PDB file of C-alpha atoms in Angstrom:
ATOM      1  CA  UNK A 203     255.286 -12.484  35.615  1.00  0.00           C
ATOM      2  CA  UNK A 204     258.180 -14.459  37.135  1.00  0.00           C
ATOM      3  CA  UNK A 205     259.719 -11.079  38.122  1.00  0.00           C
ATOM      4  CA  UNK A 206     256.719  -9.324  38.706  1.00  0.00           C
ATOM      5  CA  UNK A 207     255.592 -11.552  41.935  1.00  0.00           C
ATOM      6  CA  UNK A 208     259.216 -10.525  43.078  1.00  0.00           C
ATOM      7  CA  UNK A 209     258.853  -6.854  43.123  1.00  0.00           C
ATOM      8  CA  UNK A 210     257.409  -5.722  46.665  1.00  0.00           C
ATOM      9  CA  UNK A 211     256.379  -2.475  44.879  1.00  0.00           C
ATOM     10  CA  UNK A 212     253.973  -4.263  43.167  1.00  0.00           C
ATOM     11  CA  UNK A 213     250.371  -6.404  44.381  1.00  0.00           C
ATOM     12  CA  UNK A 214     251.153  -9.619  43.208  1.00  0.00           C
ATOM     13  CA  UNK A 215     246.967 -10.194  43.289  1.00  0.00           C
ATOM     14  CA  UNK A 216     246.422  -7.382  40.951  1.00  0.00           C
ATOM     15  CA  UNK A 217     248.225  -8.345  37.612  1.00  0.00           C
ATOM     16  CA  UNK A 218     246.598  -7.953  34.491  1.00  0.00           C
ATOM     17  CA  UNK A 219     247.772  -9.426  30.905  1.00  0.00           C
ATOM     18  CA  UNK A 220     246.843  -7.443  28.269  1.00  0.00           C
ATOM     19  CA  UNK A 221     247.002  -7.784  24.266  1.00  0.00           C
ATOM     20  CA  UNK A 222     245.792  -6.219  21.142  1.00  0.00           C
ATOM     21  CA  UNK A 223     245.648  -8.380  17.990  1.00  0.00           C
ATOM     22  CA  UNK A 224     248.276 -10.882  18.141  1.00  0.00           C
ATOM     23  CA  UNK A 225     248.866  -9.794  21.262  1.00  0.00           C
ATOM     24  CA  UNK A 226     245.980 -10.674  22.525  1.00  0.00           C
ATOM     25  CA  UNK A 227     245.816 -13.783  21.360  1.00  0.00           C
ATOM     26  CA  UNK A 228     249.508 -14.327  23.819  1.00  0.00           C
ATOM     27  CA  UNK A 229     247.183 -12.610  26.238  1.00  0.00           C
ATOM     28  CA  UNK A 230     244.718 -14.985  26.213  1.00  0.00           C
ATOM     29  CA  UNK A 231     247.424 -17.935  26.028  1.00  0.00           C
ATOM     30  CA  UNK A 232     249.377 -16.709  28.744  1.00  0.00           C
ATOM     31  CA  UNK A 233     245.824 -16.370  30.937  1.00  0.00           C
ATOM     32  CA  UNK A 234     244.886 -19.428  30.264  1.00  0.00           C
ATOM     33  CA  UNK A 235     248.643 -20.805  31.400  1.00  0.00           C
ATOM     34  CA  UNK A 236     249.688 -18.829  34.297  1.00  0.00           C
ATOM     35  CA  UNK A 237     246.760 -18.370  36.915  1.00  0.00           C
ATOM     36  CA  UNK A 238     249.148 -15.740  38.486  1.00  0.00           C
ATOM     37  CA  UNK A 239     247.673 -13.310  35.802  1.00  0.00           C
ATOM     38  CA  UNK A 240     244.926 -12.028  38.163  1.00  0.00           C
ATOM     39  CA  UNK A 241     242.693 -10.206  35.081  1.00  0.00           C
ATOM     40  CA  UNK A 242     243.013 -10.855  31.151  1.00  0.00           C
ATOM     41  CA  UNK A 243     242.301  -8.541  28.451  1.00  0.00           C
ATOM     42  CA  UNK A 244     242.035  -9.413  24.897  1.00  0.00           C
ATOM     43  CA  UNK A 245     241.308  -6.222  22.315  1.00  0.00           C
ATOM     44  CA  UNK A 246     240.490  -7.135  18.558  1.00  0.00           C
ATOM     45  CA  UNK A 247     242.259 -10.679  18.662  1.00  0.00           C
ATOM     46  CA  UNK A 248     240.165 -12.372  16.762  1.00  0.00           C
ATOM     47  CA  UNK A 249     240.954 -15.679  14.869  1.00  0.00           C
ATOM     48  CA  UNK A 250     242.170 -17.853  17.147  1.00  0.00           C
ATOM     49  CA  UNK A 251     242.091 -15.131  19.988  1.00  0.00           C
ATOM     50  CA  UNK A 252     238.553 -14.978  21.394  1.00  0.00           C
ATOM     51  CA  UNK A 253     236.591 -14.795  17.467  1.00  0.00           C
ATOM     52  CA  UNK A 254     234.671 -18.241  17.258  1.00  0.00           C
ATOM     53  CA  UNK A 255     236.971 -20.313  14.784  1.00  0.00           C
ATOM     54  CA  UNK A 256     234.221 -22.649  13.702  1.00  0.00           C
ATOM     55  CA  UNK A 257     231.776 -19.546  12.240  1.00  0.00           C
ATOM     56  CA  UNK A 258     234.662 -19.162   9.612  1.00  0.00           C
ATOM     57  CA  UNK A 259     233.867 -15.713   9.666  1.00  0.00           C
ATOM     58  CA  UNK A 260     236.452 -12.217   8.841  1.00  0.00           C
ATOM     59  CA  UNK A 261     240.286 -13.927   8.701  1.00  0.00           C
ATOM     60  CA  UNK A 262     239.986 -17.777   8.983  1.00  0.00           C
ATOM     61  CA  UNK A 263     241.848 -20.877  10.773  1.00  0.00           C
ATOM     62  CA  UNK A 264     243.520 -21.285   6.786  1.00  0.00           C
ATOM     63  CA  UNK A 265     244.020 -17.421   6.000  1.00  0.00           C
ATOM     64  CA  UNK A 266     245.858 -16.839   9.421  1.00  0.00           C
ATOM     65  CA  UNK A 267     248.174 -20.226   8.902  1.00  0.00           C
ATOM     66  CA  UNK A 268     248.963 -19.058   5.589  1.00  0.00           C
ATOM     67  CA  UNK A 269     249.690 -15.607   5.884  1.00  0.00           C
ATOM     68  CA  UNK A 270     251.412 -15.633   9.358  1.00  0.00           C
ATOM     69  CA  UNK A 271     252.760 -19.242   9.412  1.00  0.00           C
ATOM     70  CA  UNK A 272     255.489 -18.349  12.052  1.00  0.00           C
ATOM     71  CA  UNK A 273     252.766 -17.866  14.588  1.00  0.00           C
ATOM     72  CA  UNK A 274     251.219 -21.506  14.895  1.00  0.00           C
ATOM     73  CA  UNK A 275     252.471 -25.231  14.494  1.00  0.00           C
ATOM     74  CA  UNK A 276     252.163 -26.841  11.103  1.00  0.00           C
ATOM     75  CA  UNK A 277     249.805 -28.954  12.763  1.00  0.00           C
ATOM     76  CA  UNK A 278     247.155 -26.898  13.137  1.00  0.00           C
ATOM     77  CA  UNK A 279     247.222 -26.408   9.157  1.00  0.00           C
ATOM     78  CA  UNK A 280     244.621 -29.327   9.388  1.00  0.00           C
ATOM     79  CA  UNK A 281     242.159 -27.535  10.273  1.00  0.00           C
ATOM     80  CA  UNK A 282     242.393 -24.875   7.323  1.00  0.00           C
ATOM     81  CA  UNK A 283     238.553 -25.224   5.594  1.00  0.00           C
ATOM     82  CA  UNK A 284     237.768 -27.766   8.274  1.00  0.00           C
ATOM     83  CA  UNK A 285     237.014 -25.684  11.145  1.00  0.00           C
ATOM     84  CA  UNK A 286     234.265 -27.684  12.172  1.00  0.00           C
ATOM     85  CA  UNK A 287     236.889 -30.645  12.701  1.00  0.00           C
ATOM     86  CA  UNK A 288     238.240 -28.906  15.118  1.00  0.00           C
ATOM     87  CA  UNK A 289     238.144 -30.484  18.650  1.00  0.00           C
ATOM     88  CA  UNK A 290     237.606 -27.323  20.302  1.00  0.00           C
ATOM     89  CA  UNK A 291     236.918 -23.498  19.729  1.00  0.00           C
ATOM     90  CA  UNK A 292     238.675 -20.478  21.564  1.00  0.00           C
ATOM     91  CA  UNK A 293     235.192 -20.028  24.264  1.00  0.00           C
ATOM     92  CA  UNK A 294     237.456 -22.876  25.591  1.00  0.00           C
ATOM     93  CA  UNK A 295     240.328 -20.669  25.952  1.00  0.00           C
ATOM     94  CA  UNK A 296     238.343 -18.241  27.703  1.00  0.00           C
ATOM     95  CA  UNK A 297     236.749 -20.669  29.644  1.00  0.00           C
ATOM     96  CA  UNK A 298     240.670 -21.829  30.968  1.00  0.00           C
ATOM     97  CA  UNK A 299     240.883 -18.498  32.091  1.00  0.00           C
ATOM     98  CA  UNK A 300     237.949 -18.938  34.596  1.00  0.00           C
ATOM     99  CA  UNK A 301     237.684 -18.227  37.273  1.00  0.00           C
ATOM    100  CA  UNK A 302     239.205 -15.437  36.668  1.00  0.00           C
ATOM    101  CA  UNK A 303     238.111 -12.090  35.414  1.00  0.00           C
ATOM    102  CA  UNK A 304     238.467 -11.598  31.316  1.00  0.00           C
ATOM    103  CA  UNK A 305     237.949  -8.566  29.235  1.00  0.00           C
ATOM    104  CA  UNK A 306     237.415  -8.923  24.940  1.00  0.00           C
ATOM    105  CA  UNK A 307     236.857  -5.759  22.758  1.00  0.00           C
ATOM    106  CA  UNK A 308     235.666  -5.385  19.856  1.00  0.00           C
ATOM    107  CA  UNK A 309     235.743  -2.364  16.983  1.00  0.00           C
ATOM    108  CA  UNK A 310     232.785  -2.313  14.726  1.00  0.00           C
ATOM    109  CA  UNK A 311     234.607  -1.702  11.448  1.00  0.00           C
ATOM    110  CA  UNK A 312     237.125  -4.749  12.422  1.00  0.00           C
ATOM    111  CA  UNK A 313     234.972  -7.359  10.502  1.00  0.00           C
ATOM    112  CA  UNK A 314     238.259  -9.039   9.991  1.00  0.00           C
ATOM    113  CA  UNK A 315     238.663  -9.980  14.143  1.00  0.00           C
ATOM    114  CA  UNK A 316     234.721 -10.880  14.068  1.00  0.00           C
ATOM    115  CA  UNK A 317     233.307  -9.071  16.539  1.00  0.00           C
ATOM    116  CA  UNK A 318     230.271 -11.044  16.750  1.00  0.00           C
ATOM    117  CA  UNK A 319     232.569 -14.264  17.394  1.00  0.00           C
ATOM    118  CA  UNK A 320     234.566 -12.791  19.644  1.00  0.00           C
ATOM    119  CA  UNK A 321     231.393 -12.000  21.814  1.00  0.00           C
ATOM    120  CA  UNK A 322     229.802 -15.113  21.137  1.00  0.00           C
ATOM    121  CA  UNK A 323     232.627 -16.713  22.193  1.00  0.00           C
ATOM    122  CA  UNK A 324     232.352 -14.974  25.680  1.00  0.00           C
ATOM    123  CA  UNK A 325     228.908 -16.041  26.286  1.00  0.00           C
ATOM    124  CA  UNK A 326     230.025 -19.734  25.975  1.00  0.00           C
ATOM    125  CA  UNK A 327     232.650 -19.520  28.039  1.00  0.00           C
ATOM    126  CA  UNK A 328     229.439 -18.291  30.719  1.00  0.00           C
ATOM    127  CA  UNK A 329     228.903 -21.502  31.562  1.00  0.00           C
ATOM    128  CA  UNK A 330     231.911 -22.425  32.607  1.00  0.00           C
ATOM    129  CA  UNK A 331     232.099 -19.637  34.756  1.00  0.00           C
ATOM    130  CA  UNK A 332     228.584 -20.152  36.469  1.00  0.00           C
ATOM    131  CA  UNK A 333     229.338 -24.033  37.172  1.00  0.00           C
ATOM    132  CA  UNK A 334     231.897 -21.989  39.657  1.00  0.00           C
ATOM    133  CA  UNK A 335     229.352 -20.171  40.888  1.00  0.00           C
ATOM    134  CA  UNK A 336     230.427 -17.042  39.680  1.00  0.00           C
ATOM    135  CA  UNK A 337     228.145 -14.711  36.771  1.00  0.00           C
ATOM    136  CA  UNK A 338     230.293 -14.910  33.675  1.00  0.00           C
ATOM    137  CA  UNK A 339     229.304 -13.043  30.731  1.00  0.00           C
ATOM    138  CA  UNK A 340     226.168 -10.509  31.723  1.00  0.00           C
ATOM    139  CA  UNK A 341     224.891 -10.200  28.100  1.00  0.00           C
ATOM    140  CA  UNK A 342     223.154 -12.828  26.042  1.00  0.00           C
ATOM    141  CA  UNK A 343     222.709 -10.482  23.448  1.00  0.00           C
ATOM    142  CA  UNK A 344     225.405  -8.311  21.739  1.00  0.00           C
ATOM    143  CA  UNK A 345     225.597  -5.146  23.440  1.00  0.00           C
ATOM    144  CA  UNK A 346     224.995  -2.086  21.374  1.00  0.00           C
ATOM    145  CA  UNK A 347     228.208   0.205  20.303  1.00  0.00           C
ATOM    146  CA  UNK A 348     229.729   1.875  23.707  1.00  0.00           C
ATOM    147  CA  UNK A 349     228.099  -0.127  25.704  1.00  0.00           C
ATOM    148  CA  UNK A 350     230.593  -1.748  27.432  1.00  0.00           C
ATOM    149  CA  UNK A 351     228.921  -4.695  30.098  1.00  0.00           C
ATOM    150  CA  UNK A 352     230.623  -5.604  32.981  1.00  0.00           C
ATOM    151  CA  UNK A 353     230.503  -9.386  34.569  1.00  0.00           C
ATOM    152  CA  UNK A 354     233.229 -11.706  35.163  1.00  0.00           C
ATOM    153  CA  UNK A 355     233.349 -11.714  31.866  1.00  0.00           C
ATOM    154  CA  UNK A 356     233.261  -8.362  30.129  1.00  0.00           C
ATOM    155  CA  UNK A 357     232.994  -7.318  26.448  1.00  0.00           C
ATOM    156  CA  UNK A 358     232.643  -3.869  24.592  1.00  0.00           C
ATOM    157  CA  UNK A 359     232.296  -2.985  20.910  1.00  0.00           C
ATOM    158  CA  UNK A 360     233.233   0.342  19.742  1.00  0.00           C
ATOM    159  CA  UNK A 361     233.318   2.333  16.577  1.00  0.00           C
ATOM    160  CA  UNK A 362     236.351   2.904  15.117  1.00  0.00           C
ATOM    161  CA  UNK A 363     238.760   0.223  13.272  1.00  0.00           C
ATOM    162  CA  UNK A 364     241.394  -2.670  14.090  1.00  0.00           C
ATOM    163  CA  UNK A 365     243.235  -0.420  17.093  1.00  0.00           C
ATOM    164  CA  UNK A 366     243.440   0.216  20.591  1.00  0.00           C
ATOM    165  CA  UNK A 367     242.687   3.407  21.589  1.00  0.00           C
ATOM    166  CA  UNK A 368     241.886   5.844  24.714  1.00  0.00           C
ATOM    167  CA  UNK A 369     238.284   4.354  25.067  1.00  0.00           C
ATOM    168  CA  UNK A 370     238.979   0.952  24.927  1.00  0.00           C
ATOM    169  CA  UNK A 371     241.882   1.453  27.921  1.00  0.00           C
ATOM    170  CA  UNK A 372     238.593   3.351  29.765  1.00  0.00           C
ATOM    171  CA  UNK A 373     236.770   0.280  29.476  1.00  0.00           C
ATOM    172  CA  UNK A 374     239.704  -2.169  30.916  1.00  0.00           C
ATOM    173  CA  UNK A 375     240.111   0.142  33.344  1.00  0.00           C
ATOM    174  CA  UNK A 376     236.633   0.592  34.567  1.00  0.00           C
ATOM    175  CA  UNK A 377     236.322  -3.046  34.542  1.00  0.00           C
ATOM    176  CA  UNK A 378     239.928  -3.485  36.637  1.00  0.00           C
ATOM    177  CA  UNK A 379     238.177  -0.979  38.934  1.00  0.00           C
ATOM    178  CA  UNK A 380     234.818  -3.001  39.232  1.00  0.00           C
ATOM    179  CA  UNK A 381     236.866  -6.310  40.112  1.00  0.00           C
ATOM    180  CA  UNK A 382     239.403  -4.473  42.414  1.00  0.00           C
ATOM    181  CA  UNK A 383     237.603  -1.742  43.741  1.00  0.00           C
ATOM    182  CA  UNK A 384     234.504  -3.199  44.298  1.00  0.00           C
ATOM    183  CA  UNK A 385     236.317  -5.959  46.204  1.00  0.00           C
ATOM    184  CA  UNK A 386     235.104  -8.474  43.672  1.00  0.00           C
ATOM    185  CA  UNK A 387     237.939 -11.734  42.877  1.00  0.00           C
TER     186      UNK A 387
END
């Protein structure tokens, strides 16, 4: 990003971060960091990327710390089992993102990344958004399969398995498109 807001070539206002997986997990991070990241989009990041840590549900806070230690401080080990100790939950880290627009997709077969937590997670985060008077997530209810919904907050679940594919970069673009096109920030 530090280069990025250099370039001429290139609208400073119109930056997106984008992950899949871990990566979106860094997505979401760096969001929630640097408010020079203008969109965020998180695909299948699950525990401790948009999934709801506290419904202990597909790979937990103690599954993730033990099979990819590297990735987190040994501090948050504390937590394994005891998500509900936990002083927070990751609608929080979409919530830091506000007011900006976020994206979080979902594949139905990727029980593992929680897709249900990962959308729960972005209706929490609503509220946040609509204390700045802006709409946050447009869907109280799950959205069925390829139905992507469009807000502030946006969220799609798709068939298919743990992956980014050529529909889910329709979706973030569609939703780019509704925030930049429409004239929407």
């Amino acid at each position: 990003m530090d280069y990025l807001v250099t370039n001429p070539s290139i609208d400073k206002d119109k930056i997106a971060v984008i992950g899949h997986s871990r990566q979106g997990k860094a997505a979401l991070w760096a969001g929630a960091q640097d408010e020079r990241f203008a969109m965020v989009i998180s695909n299948n990041s699950g525990c401790t990327g948009a999934a709801l840590a506290k419904r202990k549900f597909g790979e937990t806070v103690e599954r993730i710390n033990h099979v990819f230690p590297h990735w987190f401080c040994t501090n948050y080990r504390k937590y394994d089992k005891k998500e509900e100790t936990m002083p927070i939950d990751q609608h929080e880290l979409l919530a830091a993102i506000a007011p900006r627009p976020v994206y979080v997709a979902s594949a139905e077969n990727d029980t593992w990344a929680d897709p249900k937590g990962e959308f729960l997670s972005c209706v929490e985060a609503s509220s946040v958004y609509e204390f700045l008077g802006r709409e946050g997530m447009p869907a109280k209810k799950m959205p069925k399969v390829n139905m992507p919904v469009y807000g502030m907050i946006g969220y799609h679940i798709r068939t298919g398995d743990h992956d980014i594919i050529a529909y889910d970069w329709e979706c973030f673009m569609n939703f780019a498109d509704y925030h930049w096109r429409s004239g929407l920030k």
